[in-house]
Coordinates of C-alpha atoms and ligand atoms in Angstrom, one line a residue:
X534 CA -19.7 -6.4 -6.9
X535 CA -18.5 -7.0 -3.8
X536 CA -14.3 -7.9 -3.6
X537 CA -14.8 -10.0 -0.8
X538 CA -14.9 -12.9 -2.9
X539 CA -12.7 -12.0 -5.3
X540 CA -9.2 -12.6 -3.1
X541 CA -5.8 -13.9 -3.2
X542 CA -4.4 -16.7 -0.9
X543 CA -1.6 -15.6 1.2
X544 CA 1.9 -17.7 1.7
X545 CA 0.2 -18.3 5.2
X546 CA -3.3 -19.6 4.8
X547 CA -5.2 -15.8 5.0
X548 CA -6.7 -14.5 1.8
X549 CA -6.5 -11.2 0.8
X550 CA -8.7 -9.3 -1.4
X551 CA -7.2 -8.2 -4.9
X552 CA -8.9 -4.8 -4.7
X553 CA -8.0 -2.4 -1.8
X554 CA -9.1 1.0 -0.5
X555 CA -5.9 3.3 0.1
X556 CA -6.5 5.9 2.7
X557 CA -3.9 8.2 2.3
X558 CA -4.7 12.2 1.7
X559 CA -2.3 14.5 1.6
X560 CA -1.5 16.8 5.0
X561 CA -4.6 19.8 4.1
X562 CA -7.7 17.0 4.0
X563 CA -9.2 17.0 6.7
X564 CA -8.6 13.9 8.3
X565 CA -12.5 13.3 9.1
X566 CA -13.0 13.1 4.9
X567 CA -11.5 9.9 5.9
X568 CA -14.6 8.0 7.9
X569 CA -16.7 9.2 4.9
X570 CA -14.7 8.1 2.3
X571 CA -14.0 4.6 4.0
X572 CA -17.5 4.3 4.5
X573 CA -18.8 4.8 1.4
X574 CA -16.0 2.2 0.2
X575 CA -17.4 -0.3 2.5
X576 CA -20.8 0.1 1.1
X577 CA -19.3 0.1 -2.2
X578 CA -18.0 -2.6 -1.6
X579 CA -14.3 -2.5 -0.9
X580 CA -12.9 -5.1 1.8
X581 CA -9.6 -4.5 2.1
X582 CA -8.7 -1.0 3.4
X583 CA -4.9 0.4 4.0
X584 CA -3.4 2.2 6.2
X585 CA -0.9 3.5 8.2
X586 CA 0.7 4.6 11.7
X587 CA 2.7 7.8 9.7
X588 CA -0.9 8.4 7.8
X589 CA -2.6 9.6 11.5
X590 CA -5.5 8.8 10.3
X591 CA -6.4 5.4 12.1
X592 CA -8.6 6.9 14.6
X593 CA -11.0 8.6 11.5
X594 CA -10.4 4.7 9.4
X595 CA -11.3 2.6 12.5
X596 CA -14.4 4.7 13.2
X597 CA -15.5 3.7 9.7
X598 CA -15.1 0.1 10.2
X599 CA -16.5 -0.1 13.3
X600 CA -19.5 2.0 12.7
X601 CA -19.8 -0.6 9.3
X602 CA -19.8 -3.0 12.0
X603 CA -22.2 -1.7 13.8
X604 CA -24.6 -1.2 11.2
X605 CA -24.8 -4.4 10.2
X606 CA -23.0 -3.9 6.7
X607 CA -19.8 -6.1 7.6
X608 CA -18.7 -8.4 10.4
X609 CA -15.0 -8.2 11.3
X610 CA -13.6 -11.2 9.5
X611 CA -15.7 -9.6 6.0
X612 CA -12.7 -6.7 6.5
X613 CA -9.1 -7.3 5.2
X614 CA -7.7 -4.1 7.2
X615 CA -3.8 -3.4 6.8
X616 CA -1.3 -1.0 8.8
X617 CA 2.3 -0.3 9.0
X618 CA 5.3 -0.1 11.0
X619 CA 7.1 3.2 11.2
X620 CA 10.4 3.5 10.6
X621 CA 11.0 5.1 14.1
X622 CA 9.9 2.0 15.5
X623 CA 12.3 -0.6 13.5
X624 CA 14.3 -1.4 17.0
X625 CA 12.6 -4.9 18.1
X626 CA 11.2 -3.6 21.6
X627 CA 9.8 -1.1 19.8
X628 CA 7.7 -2.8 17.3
X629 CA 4.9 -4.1 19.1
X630 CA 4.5 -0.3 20.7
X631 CA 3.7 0.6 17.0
X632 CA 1.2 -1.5 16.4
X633 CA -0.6 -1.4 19.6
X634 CA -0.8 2.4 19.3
X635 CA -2.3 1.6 15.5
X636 CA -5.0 -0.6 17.5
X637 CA -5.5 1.8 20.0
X638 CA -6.7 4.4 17.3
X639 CA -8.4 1.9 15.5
X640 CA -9.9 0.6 18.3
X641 CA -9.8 -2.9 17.0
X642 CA -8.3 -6.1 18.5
X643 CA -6.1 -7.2 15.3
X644 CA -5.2 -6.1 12.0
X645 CA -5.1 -8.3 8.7
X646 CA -1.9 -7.4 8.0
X647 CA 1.1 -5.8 9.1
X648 CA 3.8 -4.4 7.2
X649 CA 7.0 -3.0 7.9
X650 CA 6.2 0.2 5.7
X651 CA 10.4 1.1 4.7
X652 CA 13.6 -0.5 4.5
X653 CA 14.6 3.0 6.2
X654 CA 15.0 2.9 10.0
X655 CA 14.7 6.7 12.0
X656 CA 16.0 8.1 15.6
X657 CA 12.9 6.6 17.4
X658 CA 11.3 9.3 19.7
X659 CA 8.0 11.0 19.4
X660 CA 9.4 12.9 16.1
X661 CA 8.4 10.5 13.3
X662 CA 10.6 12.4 10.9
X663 CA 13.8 13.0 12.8
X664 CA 16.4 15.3 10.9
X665 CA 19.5 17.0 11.7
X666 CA 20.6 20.6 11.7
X667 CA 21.5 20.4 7.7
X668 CA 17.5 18.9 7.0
X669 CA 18.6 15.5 6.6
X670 CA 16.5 12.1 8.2
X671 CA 18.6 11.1 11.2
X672 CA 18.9 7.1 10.8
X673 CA 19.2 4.3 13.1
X674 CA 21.6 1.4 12.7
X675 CA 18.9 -1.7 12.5
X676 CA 18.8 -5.1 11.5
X677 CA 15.8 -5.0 9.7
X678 CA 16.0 -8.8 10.1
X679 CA 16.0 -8.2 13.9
X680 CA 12.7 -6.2 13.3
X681 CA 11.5 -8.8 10.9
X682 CA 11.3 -11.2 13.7
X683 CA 9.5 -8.8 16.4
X684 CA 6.8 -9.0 13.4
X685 CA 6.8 -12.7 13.7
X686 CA 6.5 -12.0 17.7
X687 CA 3.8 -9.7 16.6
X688 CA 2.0 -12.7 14.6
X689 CA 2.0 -14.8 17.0
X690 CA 0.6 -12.6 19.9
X691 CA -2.5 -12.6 17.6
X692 CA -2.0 -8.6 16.9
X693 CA -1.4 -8.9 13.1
X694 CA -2.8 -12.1 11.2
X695 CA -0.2 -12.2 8.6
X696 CA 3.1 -9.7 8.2
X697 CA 4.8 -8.4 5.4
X698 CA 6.9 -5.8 3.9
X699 CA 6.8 -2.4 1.9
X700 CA 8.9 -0.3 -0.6
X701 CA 11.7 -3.5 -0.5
X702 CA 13.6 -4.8 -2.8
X703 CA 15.1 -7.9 -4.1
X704 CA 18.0 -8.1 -2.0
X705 CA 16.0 -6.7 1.0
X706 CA 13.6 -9.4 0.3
X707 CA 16.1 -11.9 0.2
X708 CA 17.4 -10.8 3.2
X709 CA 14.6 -11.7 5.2
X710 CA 13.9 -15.2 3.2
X711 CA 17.4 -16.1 4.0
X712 CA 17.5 -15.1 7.7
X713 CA 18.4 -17.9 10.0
X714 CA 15.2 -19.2 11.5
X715 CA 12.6 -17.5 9.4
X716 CA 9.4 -18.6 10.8
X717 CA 7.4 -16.9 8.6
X718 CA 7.8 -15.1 5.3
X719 CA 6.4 -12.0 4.3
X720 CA 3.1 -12.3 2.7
X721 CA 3.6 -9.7 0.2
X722 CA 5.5 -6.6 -1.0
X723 CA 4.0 -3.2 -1.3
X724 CA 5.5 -1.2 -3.6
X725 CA 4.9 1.8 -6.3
X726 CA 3.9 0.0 -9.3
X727 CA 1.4 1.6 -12.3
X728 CA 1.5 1.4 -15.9
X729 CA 5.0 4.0 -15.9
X730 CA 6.6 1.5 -13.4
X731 CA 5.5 -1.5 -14.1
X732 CA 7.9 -3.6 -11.7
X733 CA 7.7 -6.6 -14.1
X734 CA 11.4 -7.9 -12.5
X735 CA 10.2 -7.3 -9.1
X736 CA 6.6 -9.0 -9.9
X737 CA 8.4 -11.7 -11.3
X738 CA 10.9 -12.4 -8.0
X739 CA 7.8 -12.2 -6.1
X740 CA 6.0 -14.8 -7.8
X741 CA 8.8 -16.5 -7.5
X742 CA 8.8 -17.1 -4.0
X743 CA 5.2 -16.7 -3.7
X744 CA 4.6 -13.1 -1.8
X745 CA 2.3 -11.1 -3.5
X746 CA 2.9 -7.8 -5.6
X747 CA 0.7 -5.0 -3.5
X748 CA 0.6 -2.0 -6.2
X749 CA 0.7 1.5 -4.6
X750 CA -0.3 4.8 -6.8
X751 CA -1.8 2.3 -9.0
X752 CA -3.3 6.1 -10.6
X753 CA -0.3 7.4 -10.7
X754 CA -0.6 8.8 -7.3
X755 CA -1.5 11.9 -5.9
X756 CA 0.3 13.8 -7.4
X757 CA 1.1 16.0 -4.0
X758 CA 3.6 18.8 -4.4
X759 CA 5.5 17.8 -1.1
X760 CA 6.7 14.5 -2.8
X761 CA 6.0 14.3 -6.6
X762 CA 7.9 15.9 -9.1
X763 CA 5.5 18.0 -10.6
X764 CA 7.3 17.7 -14.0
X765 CA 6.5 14.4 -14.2
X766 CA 3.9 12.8 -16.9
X767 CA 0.4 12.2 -15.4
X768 CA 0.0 8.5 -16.2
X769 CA -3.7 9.0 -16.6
X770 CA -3.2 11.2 -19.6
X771 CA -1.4 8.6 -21.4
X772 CA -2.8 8.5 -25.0
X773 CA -2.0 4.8 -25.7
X774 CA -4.6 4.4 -22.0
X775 CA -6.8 6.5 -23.3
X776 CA -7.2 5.2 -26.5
X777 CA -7.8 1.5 -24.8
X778 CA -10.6 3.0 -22.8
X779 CA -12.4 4.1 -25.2
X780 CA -11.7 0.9 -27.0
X781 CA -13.2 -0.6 -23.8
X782 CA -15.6 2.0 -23.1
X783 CA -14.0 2.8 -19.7
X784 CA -12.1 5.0 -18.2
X785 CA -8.1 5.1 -17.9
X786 CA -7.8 4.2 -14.4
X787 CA -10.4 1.5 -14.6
X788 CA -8.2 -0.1 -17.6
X789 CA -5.0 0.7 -15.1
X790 CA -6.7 -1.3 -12.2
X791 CA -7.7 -4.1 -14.4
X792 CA -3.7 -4.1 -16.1
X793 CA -3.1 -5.6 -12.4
X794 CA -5.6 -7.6 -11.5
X795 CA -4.7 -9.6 -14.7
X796 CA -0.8 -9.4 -13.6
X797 CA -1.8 -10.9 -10.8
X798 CA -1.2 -8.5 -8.9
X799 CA -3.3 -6.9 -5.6
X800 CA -3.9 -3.2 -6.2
X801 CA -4.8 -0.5 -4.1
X802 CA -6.6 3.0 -5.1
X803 CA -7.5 5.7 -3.3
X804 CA -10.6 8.2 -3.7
X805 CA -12.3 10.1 -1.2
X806 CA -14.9 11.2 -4.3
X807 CA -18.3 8.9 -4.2
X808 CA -18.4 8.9 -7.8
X809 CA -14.9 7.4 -8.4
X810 CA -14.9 5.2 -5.0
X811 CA -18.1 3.6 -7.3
X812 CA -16.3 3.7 -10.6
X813 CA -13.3 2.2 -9.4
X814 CA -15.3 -0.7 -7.9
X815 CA -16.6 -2.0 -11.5
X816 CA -12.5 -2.9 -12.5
X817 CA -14.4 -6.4 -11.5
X818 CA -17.0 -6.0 -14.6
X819 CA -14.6 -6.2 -17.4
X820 CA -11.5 -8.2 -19.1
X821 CA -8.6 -6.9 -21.0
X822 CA -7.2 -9.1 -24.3
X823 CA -3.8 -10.5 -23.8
X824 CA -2.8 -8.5 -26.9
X825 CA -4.0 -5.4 -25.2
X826 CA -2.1 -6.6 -21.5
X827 CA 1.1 -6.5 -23.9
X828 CA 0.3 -3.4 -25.3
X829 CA -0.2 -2.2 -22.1
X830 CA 3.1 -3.4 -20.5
X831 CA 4.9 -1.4 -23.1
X832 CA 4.1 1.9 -22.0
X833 CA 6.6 1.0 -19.2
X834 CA 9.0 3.6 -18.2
X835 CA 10.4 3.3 -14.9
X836 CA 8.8 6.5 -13.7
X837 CA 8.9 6.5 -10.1
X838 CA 6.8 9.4 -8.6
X839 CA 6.7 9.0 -4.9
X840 CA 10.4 9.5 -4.2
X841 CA 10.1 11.3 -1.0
X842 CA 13.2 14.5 -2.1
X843 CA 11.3 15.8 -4.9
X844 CA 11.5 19.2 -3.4
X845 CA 12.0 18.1 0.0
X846 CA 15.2 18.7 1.1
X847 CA 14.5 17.6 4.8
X848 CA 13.4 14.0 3.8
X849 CA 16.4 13.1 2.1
X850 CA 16.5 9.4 0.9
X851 CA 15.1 7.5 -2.1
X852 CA 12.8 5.0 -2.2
X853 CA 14.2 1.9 -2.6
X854 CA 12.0 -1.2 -4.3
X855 CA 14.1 -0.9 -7.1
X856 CA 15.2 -4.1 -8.7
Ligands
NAP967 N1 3.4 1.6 1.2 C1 3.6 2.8 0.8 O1 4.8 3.4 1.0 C2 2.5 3.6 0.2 C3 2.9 4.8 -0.5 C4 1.8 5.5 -1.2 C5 0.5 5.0 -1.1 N2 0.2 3.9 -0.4 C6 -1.2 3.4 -0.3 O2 -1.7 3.2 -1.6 C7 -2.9 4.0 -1.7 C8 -3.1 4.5 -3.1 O3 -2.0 5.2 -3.6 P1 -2.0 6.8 -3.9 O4 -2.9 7.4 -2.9 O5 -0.6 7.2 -4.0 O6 -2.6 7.0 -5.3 P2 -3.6 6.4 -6.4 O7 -4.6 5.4 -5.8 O8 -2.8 6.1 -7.6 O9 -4.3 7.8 -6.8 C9 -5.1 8.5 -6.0 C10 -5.5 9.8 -6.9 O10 -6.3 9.4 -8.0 C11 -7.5 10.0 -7.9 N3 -8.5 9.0 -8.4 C12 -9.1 8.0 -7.7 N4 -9.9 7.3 -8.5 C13 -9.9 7.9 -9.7 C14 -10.6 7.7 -10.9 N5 -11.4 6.7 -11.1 N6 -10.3 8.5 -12.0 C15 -9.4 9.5 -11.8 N7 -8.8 9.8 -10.7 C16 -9.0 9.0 -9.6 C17 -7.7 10.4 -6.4 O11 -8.4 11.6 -6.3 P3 -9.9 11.6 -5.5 O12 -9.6 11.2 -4.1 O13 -10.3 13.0 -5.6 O14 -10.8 10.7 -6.3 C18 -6.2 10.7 -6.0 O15 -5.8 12.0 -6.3 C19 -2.7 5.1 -0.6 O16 -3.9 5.8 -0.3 C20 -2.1 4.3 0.5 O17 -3.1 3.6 1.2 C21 1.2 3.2 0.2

């Protein structure tokens, strides 16, 4: 199955496919497990592959894609490729500086899709987590609607076909639709969402105003030390899941993929193992019951695990998509 074909049309004419590769590893992978990873996605099929300035691992992602290229597996326009904007880079002279360094690495001409990956703007400078003496994140007085329209500039200069936003919420969102002169809208939001956080408020705003729902940690995440509470329940072990994929003769994160594909909702997952980049492929191969979708959103339990001061200390805000 290939998830090309299976897409989602954008607020601006681009399509998007519902299925995406996430490349983020925590800090100790090395980076180069990336290219293999990425390429095995390709062959498996995958599309759409994300990234991001702060993951530093474009250079190791766009060697992937371009040696996929090469090969003859893909053309260009087959790969839905997104980055982000980091929050040191919110100021608008700064923002096209972001991307072109993403390019750079990548050593592509454009990406699919830009987003501006926090509501949270930094002390720009080469630091991309700038803190004070006490450990705290040293932030910078933006209007992130001033930002939002160096991403239109960013559009427009052919960098980034379409632009949209991560980890916002409903007034932040609203914020940008109601900016004087909007010329474009975001495309989507990416935000945590899994079976524990479902985001069914959020979803629905979205839909409302027709940006799409990108789900992050769709798995529950990984789990890292650094920013999950390591008290937290492991969504994959959820009995209820478990029991449905037996049911189904799956596996639980196959049956969590699918939960959003039916929500209409674009999900992301990330594996650097063969095995599960080709298992998690086949969400494409199966449907779930309405009944069982309801079951499903019932396990609900606004469990957020990424946010960012688990045990941190020198990262010290929270994430902010909430409704
Ligand atoms: N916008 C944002 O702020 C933001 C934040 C977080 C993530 N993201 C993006 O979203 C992507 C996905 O999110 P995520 O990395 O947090 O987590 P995720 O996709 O929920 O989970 C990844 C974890 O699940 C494991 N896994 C993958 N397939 C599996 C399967 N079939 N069965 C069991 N375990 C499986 C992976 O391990 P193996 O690699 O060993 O398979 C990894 O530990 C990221 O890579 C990144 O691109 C964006």
């Amino acid at each position: 199955m290939n998830s090309k074909c299976q897409c989602v049309e954008l607020n601006d004419g681009h399509f998007m496919p519902v299925l995406g590769f996430g490349t983020y590893a925590p800090e100790e992978v090395p980076k180069s497990m990336a290219t293999d990873a990425t390429k095995l996605a390709i062959d498996a099929g995958f599309r759409h592959i994300d990234s991001a300035y702060i993951y530093q691992n474009e250079e190791e992602v766009g060697l992937a894609i371009r040696s996929k290229i090469a090969d003859g597996t893909v053309k260009r326009e087959d790969i839905f490729y997104t980055s982000k904007l980091w929050s040191t880079f919110h100021r608008p002279e700064l923002v096209q500086s972001c991307l072109e360094r993403s390019l750079k690495k990548l050593q592509l001409d454009y990406v699919d899709l830009y987003l501006i990956h926090y509501p949270v703007s930094m002390k720009p400078g080469e630091n991309s987590f700038p803190t004070d003496e006490h450990g705290k994140v040293i932030p910078d007085a933006v209007d992130l609607c001033a930002t939002w329209e160096a991403m239109e500039k960013c559009k427009d200069a052919g960098l980034a076909k379409s632009i949209g936003v991560s980890n916002f919420n409903r007034r932040q969102l609203e914020m940008i639709l109601n900016k004087p002169g909007l010329k474009y809208k975001p495309v989507c939001n990416q935000v945590e969402c899994h079976l524990y956080l479902n985001q069914s408020k959020l979803l629905d705003f979205c839909k409302s105003k027709d940006i799409v729902l990108v789900a992050y940690s769709v798995l529950g995440s990984h789990r890292e030390k650094k920013w999950v509470d390591q008290n937290s329940p492991v969504v994959l072990d959820d009995p209820v899941l478990g029991a449905m994929a037996k049911k189904y003769k799956q596996t639980p994160a196959l049956i969590s993929l699918r939960y959003q594909l039916q929500r209409g909702v674009v999900a992301l997952v990330k594996s650097f193992s063969e095995k599960r980049i080709k298992e998690n492929i086949q969400v494409f191969k199966f449907q779930l019951t309405s009944e069982d979708m309801k079951v499903l959103d019932g396990l609900n339990k606004n469990i957020r695990y990424l946010t960012l001061d688990s045990t941190a200390g020198h990262i010290n805000y929270p994430f902010s998509d909430a409704y």
